JSON list of C-alpha atoms in Angstrom, two decimals:
[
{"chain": "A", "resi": 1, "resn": "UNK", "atom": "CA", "xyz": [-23.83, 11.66, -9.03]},
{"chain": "A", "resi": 2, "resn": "UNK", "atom": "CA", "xyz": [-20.59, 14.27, -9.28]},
{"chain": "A", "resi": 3, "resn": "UNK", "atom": "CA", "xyz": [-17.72, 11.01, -9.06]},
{"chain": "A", "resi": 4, "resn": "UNK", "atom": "CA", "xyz": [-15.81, 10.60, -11.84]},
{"chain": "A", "resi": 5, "resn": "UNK", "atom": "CA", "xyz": [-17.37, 8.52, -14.80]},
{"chain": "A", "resi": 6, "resn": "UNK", "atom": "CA", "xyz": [-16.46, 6.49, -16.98]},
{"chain": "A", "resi": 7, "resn": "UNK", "atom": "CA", "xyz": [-17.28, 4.95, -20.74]},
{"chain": "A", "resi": 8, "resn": "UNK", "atom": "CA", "xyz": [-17.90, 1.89, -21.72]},
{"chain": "A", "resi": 9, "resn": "UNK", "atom": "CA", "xyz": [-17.92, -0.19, -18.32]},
{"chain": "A", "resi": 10, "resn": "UNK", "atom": "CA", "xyz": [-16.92, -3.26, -20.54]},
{"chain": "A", "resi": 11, "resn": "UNK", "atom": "CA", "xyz": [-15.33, -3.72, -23.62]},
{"chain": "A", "resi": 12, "resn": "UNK", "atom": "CA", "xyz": [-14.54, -6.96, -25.73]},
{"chain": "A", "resi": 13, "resn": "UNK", "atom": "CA", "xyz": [-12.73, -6.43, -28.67]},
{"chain": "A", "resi": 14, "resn": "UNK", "atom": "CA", "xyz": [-10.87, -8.91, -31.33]},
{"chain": "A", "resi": 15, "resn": "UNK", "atom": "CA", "xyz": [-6.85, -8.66, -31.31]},
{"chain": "A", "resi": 16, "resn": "UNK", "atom": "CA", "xyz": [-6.07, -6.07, -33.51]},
{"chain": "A", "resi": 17, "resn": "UNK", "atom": "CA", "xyz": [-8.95, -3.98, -33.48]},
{"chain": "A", "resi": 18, "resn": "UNK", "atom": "CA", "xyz": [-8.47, -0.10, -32.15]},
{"chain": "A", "resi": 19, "resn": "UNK", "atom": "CA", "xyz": [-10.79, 1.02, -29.12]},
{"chain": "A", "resi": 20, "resn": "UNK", "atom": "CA", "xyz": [-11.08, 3.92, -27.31]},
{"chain": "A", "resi": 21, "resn": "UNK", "atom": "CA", "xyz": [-12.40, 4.31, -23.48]},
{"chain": "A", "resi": 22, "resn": "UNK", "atom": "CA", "xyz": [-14.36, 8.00, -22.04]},
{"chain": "A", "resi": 23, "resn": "UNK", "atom": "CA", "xyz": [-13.09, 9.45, -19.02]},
{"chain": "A", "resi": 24, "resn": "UNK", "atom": "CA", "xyz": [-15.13, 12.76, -17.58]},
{"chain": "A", "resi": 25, "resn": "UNK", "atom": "CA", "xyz": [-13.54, 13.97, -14.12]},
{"chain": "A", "resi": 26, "resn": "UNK", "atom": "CA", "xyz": [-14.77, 15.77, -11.12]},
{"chain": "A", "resi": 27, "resn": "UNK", "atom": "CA", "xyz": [-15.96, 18.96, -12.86]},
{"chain": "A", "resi": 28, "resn": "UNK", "atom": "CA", "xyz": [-14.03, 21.17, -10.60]},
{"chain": "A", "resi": 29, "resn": "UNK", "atom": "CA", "xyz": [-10.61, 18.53, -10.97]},
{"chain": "A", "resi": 30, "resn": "UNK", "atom": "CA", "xyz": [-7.81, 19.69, -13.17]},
{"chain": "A", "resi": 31, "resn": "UNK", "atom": "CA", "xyz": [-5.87, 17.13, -13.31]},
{"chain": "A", "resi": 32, "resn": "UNK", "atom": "CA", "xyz": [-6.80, 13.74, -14.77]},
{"chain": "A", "resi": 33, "resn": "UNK", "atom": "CA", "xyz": [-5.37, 9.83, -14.90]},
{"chain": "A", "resi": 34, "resn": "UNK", "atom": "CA", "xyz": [-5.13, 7.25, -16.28]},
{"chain": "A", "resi": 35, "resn": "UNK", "atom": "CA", "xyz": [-4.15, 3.80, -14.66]},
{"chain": "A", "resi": 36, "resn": "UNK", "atom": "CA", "xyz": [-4.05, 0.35, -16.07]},
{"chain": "A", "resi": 37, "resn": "UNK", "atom": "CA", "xyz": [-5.01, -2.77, -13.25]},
{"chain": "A", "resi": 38, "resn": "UNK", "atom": "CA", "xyz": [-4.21, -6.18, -14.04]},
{"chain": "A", "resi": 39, "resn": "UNK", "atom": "CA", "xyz": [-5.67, -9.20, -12.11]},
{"chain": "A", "resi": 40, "resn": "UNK", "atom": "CA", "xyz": [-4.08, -9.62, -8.40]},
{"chain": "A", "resi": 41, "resn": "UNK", "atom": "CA", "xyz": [-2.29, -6.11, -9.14]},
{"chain": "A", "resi": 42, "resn": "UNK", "atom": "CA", "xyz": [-2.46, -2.47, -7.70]},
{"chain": "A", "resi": 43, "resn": "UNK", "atom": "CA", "xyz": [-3.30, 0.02, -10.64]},
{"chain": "A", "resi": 44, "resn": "UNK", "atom": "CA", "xyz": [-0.22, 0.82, -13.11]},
{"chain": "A", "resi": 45, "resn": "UNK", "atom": "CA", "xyz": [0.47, 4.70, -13.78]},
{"chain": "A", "resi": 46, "resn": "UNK", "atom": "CA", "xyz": [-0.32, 5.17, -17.21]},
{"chain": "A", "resi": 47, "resn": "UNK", "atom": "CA", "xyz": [-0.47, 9.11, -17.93]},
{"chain": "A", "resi": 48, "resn": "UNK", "atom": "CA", "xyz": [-1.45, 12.43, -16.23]},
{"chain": "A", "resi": 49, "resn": "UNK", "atom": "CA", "xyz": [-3.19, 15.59, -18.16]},
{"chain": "A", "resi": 50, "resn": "UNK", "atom": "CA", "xyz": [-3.12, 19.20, -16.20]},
{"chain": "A", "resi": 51, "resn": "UNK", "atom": "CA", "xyz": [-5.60, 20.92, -17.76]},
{"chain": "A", "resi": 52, "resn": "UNK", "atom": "CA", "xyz": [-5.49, 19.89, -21.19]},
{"chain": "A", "resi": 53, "resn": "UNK", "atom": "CA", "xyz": [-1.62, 19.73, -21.37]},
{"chain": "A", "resi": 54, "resn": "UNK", "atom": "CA", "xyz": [-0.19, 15.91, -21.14]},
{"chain": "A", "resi": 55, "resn": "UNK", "atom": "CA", "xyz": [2.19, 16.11, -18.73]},
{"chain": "A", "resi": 56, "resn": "UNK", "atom": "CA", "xyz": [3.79, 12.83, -18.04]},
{"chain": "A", "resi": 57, "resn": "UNK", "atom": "CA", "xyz": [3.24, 9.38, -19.59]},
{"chain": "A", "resi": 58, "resn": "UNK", "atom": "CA", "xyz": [4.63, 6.46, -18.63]},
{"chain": "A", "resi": 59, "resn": "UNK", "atom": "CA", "xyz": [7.01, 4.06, -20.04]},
{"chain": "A", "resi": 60, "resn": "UNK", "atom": "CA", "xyz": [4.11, 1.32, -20.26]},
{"chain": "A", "resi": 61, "resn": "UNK", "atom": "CA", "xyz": [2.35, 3.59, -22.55]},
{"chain": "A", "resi": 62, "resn": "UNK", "atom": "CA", "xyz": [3.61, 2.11, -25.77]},
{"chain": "A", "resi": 63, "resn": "UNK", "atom": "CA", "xyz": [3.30, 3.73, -29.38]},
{"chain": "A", "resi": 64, "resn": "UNK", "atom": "CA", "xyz": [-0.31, 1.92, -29.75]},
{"chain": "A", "resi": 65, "resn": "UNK", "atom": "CA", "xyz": [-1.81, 4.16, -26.85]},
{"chain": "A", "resi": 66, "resn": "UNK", "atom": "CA", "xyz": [-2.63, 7.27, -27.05]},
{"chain": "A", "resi": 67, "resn": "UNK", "atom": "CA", "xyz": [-4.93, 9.95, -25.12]},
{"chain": "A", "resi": 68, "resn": "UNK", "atom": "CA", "xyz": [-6.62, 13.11, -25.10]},
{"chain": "A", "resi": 69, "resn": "UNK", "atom": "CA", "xyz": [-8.12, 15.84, -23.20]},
{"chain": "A", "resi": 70, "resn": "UNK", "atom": "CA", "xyz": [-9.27, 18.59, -25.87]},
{"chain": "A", "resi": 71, "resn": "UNK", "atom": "CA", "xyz": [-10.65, 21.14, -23.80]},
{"chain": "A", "resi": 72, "resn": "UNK", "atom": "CA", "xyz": [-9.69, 20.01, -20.38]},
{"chain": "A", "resi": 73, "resn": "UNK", "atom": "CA", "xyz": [-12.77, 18.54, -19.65]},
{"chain": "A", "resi": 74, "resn": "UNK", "atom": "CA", "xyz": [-13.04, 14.77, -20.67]},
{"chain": "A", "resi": 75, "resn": "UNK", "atom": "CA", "xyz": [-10.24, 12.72, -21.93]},
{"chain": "A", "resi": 76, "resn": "UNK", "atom": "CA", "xyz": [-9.82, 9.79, -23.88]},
{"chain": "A", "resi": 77, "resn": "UNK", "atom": "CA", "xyz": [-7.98, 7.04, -24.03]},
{"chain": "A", "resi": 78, "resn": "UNK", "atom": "CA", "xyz": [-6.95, 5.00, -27.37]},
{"chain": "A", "resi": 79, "resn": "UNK", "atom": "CA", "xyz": [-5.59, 1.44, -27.75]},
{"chain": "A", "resi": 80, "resn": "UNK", "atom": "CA", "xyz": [-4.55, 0.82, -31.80]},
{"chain": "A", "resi": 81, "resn": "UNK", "atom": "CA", "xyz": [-3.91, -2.68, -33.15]},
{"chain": "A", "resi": 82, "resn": "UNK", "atom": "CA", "xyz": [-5.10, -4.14, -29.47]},
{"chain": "A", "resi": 83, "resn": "UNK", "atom": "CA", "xyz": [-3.20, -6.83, -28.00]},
{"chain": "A", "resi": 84, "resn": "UNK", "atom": "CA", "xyz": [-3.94, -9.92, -25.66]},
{"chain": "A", "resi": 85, "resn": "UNK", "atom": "CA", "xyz": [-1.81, -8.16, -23.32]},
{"chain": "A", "resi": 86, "resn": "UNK", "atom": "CA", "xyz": [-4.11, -5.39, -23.14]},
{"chain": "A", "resi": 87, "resn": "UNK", "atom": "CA", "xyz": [-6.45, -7.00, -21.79]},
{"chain": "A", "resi": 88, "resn": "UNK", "atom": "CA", "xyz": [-6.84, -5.11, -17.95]},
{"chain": "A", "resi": 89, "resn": "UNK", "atom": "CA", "xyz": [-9.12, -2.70, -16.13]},
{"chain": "A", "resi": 90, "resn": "UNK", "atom": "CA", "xyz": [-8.56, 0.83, -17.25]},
{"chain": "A", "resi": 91, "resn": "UNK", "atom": "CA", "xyz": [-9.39, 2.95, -14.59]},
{"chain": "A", "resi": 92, "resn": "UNK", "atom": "CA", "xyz": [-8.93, 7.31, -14.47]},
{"chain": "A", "resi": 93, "resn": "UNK", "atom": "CA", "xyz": [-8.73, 9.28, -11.55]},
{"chain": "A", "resi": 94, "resn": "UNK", "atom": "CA", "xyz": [-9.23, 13.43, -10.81]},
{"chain": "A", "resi": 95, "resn": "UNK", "atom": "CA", "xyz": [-7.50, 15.58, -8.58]},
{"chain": "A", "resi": 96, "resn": "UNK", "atom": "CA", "xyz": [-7.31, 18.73, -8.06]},
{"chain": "A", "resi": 97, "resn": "UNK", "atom": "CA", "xyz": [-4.28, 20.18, -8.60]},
{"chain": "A", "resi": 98, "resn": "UNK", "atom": "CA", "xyz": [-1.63, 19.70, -5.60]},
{"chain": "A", "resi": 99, "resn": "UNK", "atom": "CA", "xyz": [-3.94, 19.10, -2.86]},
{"chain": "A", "resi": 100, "resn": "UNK", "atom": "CA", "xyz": [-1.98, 16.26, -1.60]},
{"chain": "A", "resi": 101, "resn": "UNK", "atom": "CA", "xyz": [-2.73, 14.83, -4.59]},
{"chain": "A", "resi": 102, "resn": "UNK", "atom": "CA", "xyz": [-6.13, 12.93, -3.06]},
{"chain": "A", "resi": 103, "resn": "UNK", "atom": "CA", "xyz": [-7.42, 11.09, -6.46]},
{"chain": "A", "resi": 104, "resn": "UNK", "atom": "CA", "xyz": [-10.58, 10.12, -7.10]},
{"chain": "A", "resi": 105, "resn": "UNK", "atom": "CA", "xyz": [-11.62, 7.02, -9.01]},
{"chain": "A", "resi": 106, "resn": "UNK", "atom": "CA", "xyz": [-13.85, 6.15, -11.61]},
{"chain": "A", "resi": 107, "resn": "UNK", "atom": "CA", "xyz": [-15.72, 2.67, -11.47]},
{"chain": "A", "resi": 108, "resn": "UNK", "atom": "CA", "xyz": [-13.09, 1.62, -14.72]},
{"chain": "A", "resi": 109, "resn": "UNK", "atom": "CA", "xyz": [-13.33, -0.25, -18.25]},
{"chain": "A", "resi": 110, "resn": "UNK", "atom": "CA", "xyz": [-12.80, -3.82, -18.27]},
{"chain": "A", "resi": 111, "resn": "UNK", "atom": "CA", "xyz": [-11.35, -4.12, -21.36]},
{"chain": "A", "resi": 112, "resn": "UNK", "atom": "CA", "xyz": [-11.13, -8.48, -22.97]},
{"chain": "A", "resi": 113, "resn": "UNK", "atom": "CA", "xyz": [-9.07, -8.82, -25.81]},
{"chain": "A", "resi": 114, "resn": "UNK", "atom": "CA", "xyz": [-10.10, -12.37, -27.49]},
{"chain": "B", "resi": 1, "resn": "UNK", "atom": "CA", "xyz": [12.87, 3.72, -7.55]},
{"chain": "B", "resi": 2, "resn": "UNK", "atom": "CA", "xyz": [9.81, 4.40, -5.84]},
{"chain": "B", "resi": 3, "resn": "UNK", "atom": "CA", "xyz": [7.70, 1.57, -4.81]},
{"chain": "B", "resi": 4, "resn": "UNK", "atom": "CA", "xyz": [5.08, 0.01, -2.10]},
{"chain": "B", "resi": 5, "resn": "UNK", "atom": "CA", "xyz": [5.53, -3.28, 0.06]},
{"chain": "B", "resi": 6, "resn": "UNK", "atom": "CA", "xyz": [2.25, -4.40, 1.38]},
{"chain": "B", "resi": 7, "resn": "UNK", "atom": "CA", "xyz": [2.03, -7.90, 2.91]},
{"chain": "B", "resi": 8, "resn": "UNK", "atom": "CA", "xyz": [1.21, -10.66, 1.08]},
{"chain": "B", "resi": 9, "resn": "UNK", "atom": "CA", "xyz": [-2.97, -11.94, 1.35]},
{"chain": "B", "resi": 10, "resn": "UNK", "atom": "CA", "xyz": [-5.11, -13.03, 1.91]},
{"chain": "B", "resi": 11, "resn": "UNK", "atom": "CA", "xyz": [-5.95, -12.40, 5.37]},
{"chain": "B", "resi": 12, "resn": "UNK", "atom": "CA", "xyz": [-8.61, -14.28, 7.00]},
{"chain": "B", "resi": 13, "resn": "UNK", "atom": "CA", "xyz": [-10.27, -13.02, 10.13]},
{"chain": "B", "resi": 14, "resn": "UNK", "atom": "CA", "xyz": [-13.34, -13.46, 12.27]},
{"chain": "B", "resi": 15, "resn": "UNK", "atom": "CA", "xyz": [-15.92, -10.96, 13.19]},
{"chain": "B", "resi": 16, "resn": "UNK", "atom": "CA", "xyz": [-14.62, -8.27, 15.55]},
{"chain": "B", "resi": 17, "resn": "UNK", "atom": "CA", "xyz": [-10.43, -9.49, 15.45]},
{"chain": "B", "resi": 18, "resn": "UNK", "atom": "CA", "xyz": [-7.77, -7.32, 15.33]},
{"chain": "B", "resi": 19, "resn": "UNK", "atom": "CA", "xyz": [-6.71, -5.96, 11.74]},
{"chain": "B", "resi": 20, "resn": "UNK", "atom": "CA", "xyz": [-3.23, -5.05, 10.86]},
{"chain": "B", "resi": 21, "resn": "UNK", "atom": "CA", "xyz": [-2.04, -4.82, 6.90]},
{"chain": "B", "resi": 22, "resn": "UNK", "atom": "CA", "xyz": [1.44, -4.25, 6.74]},
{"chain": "B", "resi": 23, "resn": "UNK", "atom": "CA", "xyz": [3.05, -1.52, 4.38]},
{"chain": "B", "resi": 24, "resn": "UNK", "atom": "CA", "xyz": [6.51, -0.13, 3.73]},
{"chain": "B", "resi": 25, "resn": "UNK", "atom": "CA", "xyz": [7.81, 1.99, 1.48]},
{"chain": "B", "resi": 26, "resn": "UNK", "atom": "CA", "xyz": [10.65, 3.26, -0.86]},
{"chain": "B", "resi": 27, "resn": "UNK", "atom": "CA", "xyz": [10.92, 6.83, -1.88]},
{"chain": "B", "resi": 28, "resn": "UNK", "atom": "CA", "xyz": [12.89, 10.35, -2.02]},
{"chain": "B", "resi": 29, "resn": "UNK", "atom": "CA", "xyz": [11.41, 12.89, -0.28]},
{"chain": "B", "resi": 30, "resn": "UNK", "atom": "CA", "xyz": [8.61, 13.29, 1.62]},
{"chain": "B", "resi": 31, "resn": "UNK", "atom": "CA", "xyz": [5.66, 11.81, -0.25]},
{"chain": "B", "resi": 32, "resn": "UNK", "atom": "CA", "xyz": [2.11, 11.56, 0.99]},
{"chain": "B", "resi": 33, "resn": "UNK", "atom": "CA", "xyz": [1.00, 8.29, 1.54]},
{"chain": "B", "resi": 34, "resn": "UNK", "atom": "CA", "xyz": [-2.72, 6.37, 1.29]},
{"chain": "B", "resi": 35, "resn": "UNK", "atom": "CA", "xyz": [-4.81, 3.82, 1.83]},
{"chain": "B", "resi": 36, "resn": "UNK", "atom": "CA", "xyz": [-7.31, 3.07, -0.83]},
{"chain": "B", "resi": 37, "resn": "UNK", "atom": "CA", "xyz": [-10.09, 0.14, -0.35]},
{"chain": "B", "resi": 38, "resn": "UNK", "atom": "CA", "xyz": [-12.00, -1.66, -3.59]},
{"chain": "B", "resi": 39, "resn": "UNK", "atom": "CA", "xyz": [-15.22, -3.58, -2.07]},
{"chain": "B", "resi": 40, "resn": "UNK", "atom": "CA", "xyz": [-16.17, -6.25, -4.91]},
{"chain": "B", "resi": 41, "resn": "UNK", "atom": "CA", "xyz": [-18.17, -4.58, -8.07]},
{"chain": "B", "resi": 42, "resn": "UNK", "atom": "CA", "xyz": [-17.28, -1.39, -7.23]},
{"chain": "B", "resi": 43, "resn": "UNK", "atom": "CA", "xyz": [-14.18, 1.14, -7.98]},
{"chain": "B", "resi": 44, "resn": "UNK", "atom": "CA", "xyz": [-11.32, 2.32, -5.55]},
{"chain": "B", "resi": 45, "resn": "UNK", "atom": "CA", "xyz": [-12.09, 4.64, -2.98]},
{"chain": "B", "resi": 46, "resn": "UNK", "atom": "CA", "xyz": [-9.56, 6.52, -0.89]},
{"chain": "B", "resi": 47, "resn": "UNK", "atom": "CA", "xyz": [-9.62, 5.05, 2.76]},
{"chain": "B", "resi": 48, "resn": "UNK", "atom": "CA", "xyz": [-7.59, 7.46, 4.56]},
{"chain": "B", "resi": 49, "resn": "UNK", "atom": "CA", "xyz": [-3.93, 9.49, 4.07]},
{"chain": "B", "resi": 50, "resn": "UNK", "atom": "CA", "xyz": [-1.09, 11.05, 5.76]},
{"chain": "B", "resi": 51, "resn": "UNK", "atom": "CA", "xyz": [0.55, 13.81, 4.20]},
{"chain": "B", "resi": 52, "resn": "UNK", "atom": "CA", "xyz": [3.85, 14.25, 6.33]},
{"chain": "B", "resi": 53, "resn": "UNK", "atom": "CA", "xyz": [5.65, 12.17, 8.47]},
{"chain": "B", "resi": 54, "resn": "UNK", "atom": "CA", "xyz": [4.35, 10.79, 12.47]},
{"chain": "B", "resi": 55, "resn": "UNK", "atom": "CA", "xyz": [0.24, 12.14, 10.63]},
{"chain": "B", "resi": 56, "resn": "UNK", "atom": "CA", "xyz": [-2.41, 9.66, 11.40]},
{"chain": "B", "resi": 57, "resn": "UNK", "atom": "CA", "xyz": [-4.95, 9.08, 8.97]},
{"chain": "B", "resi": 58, "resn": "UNK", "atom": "CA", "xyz": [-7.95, 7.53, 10.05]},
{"chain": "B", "resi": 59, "resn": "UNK", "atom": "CA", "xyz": [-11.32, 6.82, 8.75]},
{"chain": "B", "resi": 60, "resn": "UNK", "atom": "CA", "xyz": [-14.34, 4.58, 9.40]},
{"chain": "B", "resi": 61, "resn": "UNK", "atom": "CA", "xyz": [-12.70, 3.13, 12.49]},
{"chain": "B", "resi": 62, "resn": "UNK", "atom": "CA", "xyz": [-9.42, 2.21, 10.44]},
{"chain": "B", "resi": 63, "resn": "UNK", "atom": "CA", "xyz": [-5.83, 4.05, 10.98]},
{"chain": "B", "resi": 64, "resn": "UNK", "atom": "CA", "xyz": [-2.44, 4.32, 10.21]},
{"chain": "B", "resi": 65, "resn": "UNK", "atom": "CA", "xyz": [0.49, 6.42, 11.06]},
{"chain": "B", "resi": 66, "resn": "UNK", "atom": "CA", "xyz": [3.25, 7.74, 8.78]},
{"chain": "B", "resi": 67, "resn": "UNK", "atom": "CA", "xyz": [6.93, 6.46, 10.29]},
{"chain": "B", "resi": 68, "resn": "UNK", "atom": "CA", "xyz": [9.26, 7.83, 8.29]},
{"chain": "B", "resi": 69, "resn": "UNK", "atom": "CA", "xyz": [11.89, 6.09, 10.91]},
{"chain": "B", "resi": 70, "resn": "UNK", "atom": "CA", "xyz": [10.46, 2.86, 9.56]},
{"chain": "B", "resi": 71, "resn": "UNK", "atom": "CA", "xyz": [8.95, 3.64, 6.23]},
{"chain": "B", "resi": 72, "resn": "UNK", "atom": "CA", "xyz": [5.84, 2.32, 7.24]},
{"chain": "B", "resi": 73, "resn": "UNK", "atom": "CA", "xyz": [2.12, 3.11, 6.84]},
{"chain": "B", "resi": 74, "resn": "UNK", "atom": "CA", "xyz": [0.54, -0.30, 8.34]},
{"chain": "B", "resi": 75, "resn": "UNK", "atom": "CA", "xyz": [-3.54, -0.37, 8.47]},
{"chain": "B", "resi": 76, "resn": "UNK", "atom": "CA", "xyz": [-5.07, -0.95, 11.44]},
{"chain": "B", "resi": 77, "resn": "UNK", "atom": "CA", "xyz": [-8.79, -1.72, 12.82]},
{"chain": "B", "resi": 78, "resn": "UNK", "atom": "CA", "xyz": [-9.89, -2.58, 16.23]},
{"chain": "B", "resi": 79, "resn": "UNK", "atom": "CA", "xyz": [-12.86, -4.67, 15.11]},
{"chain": "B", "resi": 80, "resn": "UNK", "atom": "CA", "xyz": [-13.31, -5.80, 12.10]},
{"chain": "B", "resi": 81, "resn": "UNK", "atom": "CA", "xyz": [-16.59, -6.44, 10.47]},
{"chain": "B", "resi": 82, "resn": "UNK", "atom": "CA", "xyz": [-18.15, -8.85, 7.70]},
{"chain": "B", "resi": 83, "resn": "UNK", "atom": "CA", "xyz": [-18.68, -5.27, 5.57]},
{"chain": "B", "resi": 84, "resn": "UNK", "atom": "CA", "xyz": [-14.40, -4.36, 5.91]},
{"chain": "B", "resi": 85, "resn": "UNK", "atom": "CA", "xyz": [-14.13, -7.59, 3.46]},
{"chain": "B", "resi": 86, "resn": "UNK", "atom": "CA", "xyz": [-12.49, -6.13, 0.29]},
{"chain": "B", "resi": 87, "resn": "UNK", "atom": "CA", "xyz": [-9.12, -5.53, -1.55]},
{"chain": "B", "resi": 88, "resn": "UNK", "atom": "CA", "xyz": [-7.24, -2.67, 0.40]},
{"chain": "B", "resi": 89, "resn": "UNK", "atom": "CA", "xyz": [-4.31, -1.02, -1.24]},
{"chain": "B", "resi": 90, "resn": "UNK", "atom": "CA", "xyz": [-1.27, 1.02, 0.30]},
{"chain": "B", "resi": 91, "resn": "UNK", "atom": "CA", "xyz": [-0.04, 3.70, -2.39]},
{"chain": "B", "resi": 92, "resn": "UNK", "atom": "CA", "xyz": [2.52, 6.80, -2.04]},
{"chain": "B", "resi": 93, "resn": "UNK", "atom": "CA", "xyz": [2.69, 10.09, -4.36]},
{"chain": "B", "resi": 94, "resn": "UNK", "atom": "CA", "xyz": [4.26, 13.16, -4.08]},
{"chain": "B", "resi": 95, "resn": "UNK", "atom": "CA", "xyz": [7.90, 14.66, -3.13]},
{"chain": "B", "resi": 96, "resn": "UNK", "atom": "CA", "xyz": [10.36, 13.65, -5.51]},
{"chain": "B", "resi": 97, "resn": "UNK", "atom": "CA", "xyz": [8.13, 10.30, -6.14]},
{"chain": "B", "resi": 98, "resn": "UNK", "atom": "CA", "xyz": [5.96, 12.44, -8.83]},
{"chain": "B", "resi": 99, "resn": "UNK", "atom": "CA", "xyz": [2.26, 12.90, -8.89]},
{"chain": "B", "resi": 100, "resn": "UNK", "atom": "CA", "xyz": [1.16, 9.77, -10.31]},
{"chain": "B", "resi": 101, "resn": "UNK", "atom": "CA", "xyz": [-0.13, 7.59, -7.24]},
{"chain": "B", "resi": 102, "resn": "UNK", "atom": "CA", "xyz": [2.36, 4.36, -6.87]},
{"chain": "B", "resi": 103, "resn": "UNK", "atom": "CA", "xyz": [0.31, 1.42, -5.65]},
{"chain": "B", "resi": 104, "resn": "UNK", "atom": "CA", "xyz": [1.10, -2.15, -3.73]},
{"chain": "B", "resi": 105, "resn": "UNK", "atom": "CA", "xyz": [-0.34, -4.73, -4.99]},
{"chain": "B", "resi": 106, "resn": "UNK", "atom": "CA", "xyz": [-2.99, -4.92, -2.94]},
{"chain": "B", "resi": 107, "resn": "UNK", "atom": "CA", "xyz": [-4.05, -7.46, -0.09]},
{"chain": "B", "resi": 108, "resn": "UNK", "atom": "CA", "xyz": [-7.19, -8.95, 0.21]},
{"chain": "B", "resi": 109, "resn": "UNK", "atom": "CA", "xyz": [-9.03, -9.44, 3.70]},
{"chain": "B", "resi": 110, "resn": "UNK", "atom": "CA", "xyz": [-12.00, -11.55, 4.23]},
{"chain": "B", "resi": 111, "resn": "UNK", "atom": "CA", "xyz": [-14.44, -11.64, 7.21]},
{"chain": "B", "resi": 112, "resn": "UNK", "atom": "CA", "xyz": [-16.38, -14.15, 8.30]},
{"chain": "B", "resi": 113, "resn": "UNK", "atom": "CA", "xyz": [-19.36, -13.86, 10.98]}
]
């Protein structure tokens, strides 16, 4: 299977605990996101990475999150001091570059903060 | 800002009934627009899109058309089936709207035999 994958498929975590979610693209995609989907909601922009450069993050992306892509391969996401709030499907996406911008998802991490 | 519109679920239908979803939109620019579908347990997969205005995007017997008169993208299906049943969502990226994909919130449809 060449779809983008992702790492842990479920998470439950205590409040206040840190956690951090795999993402690993399309291997041809150079673009990677991230999107946050709450029950009875479309998916949330979270933040985009060309390459390995961040480009964009959005304003729901408080201090506690924070992500990676190292090499421009995989990327990472990181949630410090979790909240109930939190709790949500995390899901990432790959495109490649600006070919109408067709994103493909991963299956997502279901993320329960108790 | 930039934003999606999609009508309000769910929507209930028999076997082989007409499907229309509703979707408008709100943007500067010319974005591209989609449909994306989520069958339960598994992830979102991209239905069909229109890049530029009066495209149709179709797939698996579904369409839509991109009005830029109207700022509409509605779904459409001749003939449903028990298999359609899922979450579909209407999202819009490009032009001046950015990369990241802006989503509705989604409308569920449900088929019954």
């Amino acid at each position: 299977d060449t779809g983008v994958s992702q790492d842990p498929r479920h998470k439950i975590t205590k409040r206040g605990q840190n956690v951090t979610f795999r993402c690993d693209p399309i291997s041809e995609h150079n673009r990677l996101y991230w999107y946050r989907q709450t029950l009875g909601q479309g998916p949330e922009f979270l933040t985009y990475f060309q390459n390995e450069a961040q480009l964009e993050k959005s304003r729901l992306l408080s201090d506690r999150f924070s992500a990676e892509r190292p090499k421009g391969s995989f990327s990472t996401l990181e949630i410090q001091r979790t909240e109930q709030g939190d709790s949500a499907m995390y899901l990432c996406a790959s495109s490649v570059g600006d070919l109408y911008n067709e994103q493909f998802f991963g299956p997502g991490t279901r993320l329960t903060v108790l | 800002g930039n934003s999606v519109t999609q009508m309000e679920g769910p929507v209930t239908l028999s076997e082989e009934a007409f499907l229309t979803i509703n979707c408008t939109y709100t943007a500067t620019g010319y974005p591209s627009l989609f449909w994306y579908v989520q069958y339960p347990g598994e992830g979102l997969q991209l239905l069909l899109k229109a890049t530029k205005a009066d495209d149709k995007g179709s797939n698996k017997g579904f369409e839509a058309t991109y009005r830029k008169e109207t700022t509409s993208f509605h779904l459409e299906k001749g003939s449903v089936q028990v298999s359609d049943s899922a979450v579909y969502f209407c999202a819009l990226s490009g032009g001046q709207a950015g990369t990241a994909l802006i989503f509705g919130k989604g409308t569920t449809l449900s088929v019954s035999s």
